PDB file of C-alpha atoms in Angstrom:
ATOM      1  CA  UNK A   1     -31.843   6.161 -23.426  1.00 67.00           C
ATOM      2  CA  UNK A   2     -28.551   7.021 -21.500  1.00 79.00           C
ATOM      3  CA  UNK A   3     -25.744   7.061 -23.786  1.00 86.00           C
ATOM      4  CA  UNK A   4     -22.341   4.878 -23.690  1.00 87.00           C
ATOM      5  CA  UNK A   5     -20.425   8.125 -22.636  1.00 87.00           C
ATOM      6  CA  UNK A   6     -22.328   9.126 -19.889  1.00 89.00           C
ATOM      7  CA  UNK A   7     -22.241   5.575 -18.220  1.00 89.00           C
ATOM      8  CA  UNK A   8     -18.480   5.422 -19.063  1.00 90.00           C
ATOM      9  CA  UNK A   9     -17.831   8.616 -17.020  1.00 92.00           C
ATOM     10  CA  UNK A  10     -20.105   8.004 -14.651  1.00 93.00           C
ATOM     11  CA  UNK A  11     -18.439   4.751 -13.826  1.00 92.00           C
ATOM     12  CA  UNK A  12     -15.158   6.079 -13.920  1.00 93.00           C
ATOM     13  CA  UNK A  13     -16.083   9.025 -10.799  1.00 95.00           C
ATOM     14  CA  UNK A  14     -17.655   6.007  -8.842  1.00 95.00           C
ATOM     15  CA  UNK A  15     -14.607   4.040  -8.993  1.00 95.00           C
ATOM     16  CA  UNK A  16     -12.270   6.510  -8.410  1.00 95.00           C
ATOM     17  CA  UNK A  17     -14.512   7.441  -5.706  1.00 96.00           C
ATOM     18  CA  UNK A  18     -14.591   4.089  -4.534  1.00 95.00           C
ATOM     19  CA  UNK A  19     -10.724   4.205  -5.061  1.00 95.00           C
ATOM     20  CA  UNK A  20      -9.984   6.698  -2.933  1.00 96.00           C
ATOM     21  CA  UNK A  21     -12.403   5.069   0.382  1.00 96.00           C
ATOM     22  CA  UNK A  22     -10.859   2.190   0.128  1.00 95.00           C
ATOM     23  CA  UNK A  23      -7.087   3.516   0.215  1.00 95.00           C
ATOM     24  CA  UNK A  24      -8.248   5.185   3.117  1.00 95.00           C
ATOM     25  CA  UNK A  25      -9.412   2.456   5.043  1.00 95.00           C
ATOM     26  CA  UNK A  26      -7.042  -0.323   4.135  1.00 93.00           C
ATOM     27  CA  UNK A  27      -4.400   2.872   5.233  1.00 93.00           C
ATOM     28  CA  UNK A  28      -6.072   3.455   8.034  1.00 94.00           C
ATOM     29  CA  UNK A  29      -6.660  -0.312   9.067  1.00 92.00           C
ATOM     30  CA  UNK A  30      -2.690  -0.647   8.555  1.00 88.00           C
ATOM     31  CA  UNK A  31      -3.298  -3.011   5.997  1.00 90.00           C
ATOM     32  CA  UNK A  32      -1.354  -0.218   2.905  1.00 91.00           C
ATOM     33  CA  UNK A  33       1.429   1.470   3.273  1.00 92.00           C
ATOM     34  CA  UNK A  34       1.440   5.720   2.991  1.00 92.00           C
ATOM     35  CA  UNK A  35       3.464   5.341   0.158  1.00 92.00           C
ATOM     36  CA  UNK A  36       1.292   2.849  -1.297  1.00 94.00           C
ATOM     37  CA  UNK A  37      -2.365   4.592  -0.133  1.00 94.00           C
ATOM     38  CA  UNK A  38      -1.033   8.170  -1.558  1.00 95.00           C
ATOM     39  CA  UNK A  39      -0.803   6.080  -5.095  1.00 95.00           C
ATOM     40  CA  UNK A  40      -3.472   4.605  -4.996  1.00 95.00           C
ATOM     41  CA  UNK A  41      -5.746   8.275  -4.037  1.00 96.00           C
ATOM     42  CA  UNK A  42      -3.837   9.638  -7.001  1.00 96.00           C
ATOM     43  CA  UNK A  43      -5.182   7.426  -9.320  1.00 96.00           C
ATOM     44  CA  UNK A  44      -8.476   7.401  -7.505  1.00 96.00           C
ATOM     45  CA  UNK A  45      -8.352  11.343  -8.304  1.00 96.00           C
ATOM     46  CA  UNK A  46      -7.294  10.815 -11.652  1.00 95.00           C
ATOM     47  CA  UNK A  47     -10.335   8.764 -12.728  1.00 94.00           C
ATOM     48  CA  UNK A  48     -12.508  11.433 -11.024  1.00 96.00           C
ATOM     49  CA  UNK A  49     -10.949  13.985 -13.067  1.00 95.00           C
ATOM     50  CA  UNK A  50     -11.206  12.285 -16.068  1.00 93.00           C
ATOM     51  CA  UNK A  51     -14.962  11.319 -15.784  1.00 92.00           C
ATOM     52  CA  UNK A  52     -15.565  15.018 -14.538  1.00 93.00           C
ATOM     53  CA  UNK A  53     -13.425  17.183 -17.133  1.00 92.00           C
ATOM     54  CA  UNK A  54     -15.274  17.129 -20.578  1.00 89.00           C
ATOM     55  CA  UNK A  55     -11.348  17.413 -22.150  1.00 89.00           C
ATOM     56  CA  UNK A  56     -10.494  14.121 -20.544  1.00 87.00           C
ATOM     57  CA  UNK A  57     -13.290  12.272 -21.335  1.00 86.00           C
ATOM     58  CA  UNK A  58     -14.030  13.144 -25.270  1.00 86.00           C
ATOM     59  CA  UNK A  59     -12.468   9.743 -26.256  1.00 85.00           C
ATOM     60  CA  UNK A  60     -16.334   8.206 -24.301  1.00 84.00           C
ATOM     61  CA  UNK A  61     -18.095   8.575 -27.147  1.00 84.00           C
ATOM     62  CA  UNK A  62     -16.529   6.268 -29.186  1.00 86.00           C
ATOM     63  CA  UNK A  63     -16.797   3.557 -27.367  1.00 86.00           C
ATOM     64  CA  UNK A  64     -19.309   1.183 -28.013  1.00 87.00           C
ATOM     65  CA  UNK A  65     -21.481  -0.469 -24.995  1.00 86.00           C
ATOM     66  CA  UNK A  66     -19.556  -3.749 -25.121  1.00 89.00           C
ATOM     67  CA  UNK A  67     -16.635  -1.896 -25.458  1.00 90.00           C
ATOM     68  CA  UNK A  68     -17.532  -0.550 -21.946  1.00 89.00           C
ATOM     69  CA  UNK A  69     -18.412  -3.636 -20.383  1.00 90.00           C
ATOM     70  CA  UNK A  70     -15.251  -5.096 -21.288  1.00 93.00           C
ATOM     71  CA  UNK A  71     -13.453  -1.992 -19.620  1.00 92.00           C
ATOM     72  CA  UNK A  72     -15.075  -2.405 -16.786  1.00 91.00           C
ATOM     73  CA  UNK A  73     -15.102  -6.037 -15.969  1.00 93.00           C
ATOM     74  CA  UNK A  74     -11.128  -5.914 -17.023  1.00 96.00           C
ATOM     75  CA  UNK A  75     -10.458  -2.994 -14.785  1.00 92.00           C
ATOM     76  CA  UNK A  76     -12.242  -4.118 -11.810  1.00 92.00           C
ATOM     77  CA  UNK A  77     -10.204  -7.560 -12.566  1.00 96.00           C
ATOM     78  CA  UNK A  78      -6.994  -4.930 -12.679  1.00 95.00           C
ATOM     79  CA  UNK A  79      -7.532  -3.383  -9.696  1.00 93.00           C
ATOM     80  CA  UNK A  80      -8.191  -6.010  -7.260  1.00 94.00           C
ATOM     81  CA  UNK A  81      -5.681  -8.185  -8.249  1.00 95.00           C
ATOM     82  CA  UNK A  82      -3.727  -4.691  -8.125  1.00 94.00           C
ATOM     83  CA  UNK A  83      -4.868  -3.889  -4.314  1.00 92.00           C
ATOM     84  CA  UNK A  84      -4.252  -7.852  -3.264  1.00 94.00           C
ATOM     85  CA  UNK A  85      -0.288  -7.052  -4.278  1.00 95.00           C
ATOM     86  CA  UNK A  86      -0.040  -3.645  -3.055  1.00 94.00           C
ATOM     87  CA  UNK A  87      -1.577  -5.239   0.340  1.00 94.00           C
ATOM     88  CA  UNK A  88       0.619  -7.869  -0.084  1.00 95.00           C
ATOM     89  CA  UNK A  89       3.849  -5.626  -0.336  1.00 94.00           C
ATOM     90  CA  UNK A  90       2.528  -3.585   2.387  1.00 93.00           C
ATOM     91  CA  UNK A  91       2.115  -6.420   4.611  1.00 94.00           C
ATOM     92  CA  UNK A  92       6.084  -7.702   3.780  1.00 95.00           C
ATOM     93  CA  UNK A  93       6.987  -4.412   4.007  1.00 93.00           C
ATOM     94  CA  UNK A  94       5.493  -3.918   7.546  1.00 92.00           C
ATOM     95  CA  UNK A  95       7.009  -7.363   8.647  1.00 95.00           C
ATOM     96  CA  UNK A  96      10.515  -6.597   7.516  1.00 96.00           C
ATOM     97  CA  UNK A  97      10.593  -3.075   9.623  1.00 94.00           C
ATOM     98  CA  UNK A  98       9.586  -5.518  12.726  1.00 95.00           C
ATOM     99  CA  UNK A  99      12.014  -7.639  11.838  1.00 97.00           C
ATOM    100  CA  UNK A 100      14.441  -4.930  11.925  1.00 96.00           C
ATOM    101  CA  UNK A 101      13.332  -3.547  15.250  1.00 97.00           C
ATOM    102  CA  UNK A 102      13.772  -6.707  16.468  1.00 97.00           C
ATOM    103  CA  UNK A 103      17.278  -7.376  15.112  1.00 96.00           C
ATOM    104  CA  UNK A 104      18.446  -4.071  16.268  1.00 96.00           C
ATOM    105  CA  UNK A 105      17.342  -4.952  20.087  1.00 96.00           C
ATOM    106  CA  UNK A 106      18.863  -8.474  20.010  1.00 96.00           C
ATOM    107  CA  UNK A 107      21.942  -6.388  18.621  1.00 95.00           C
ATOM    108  CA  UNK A 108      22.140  -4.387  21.539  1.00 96.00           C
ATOM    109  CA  UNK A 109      21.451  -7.055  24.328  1.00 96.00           C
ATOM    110  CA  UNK A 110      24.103  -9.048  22.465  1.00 95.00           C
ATOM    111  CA  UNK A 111      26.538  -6.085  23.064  1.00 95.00           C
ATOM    112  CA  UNK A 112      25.807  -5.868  26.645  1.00 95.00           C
ATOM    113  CA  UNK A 113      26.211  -9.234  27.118  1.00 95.00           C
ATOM    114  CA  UNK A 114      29.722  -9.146  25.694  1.00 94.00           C
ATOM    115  CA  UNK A 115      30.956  -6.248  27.549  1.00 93.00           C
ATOM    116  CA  UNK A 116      29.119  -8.274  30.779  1.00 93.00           C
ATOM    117  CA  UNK A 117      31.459 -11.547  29.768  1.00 92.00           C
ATOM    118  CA  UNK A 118      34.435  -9.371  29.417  1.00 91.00           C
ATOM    119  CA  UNK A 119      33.882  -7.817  32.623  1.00 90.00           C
ATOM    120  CA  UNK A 120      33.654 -10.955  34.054  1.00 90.00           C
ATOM    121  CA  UNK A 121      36.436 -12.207  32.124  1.00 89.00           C
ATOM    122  CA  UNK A 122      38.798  -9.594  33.863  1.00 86.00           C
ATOM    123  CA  UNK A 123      37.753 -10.060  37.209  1.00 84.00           C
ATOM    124  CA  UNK A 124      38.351 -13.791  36.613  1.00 81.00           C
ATOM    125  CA  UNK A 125      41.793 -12.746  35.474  1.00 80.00           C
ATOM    126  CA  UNK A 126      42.693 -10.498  38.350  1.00 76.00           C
ATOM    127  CA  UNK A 127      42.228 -13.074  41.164  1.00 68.00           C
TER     128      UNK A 127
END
């Protein structure tokens, strides 16, 4: 019978695993922020590491199997409700740099309008 340690670390590489795809493809479908997709790979690579290094994983074995299945079903809560925020910011974030783009070009059309009206303005005043 396969013990609770071995399906706790095993579980932990195949969700950092899983972790680190889907940071990549939310990042790459511009759905996450860099900032936000090198975070979340970290802690992808951080759960790898810690099912995979024997020194980070002693504390498996004593754990009990509904121990484990609490873990899991909490963390898989965690983390989705984690990724719909960080998607979330990422979106806002990515909506206020638009917005700024497009603040900064009505900016400068509203300068060259002025110096159009006070062109105007001076040849009204010369004739």
């Amino acid at each position: 019978m396969i013990s609770t340690a071995i399906i706790m670390k095993t579980g932990l590489i195949i969700i950092g695993v899983i972790i680190m795809a889907l940071s990549f493809v939310l990042h790459a479908k511009r759905k996450l922020t860099v900032n936000l997709a090198v975070v979340w790979e970290f802690l992808g690579f951080a759960l790898i590491l810690t099912g995979a290094v024997p020194a980070f994983s002693s504390w498996c074995h004593l754990l009990a199997k509904g121990t484990v299945i609490a873990m899991f079903v909490i963390g898989a809560i965690a983390l989705w409700g984690s990724y719909i925020l960080c998607i979330l910011i990422s979106n806002l974030s990515m909506k206020n740099q638009e917005l700024a783009m497009q603040v900064s070009l009505l900016n400068q059309e509203n300068e060259m309008m002025l110096r159009e009206l006070k062109e105007m303005r001076k040849k009204d005043h010369k004739e």
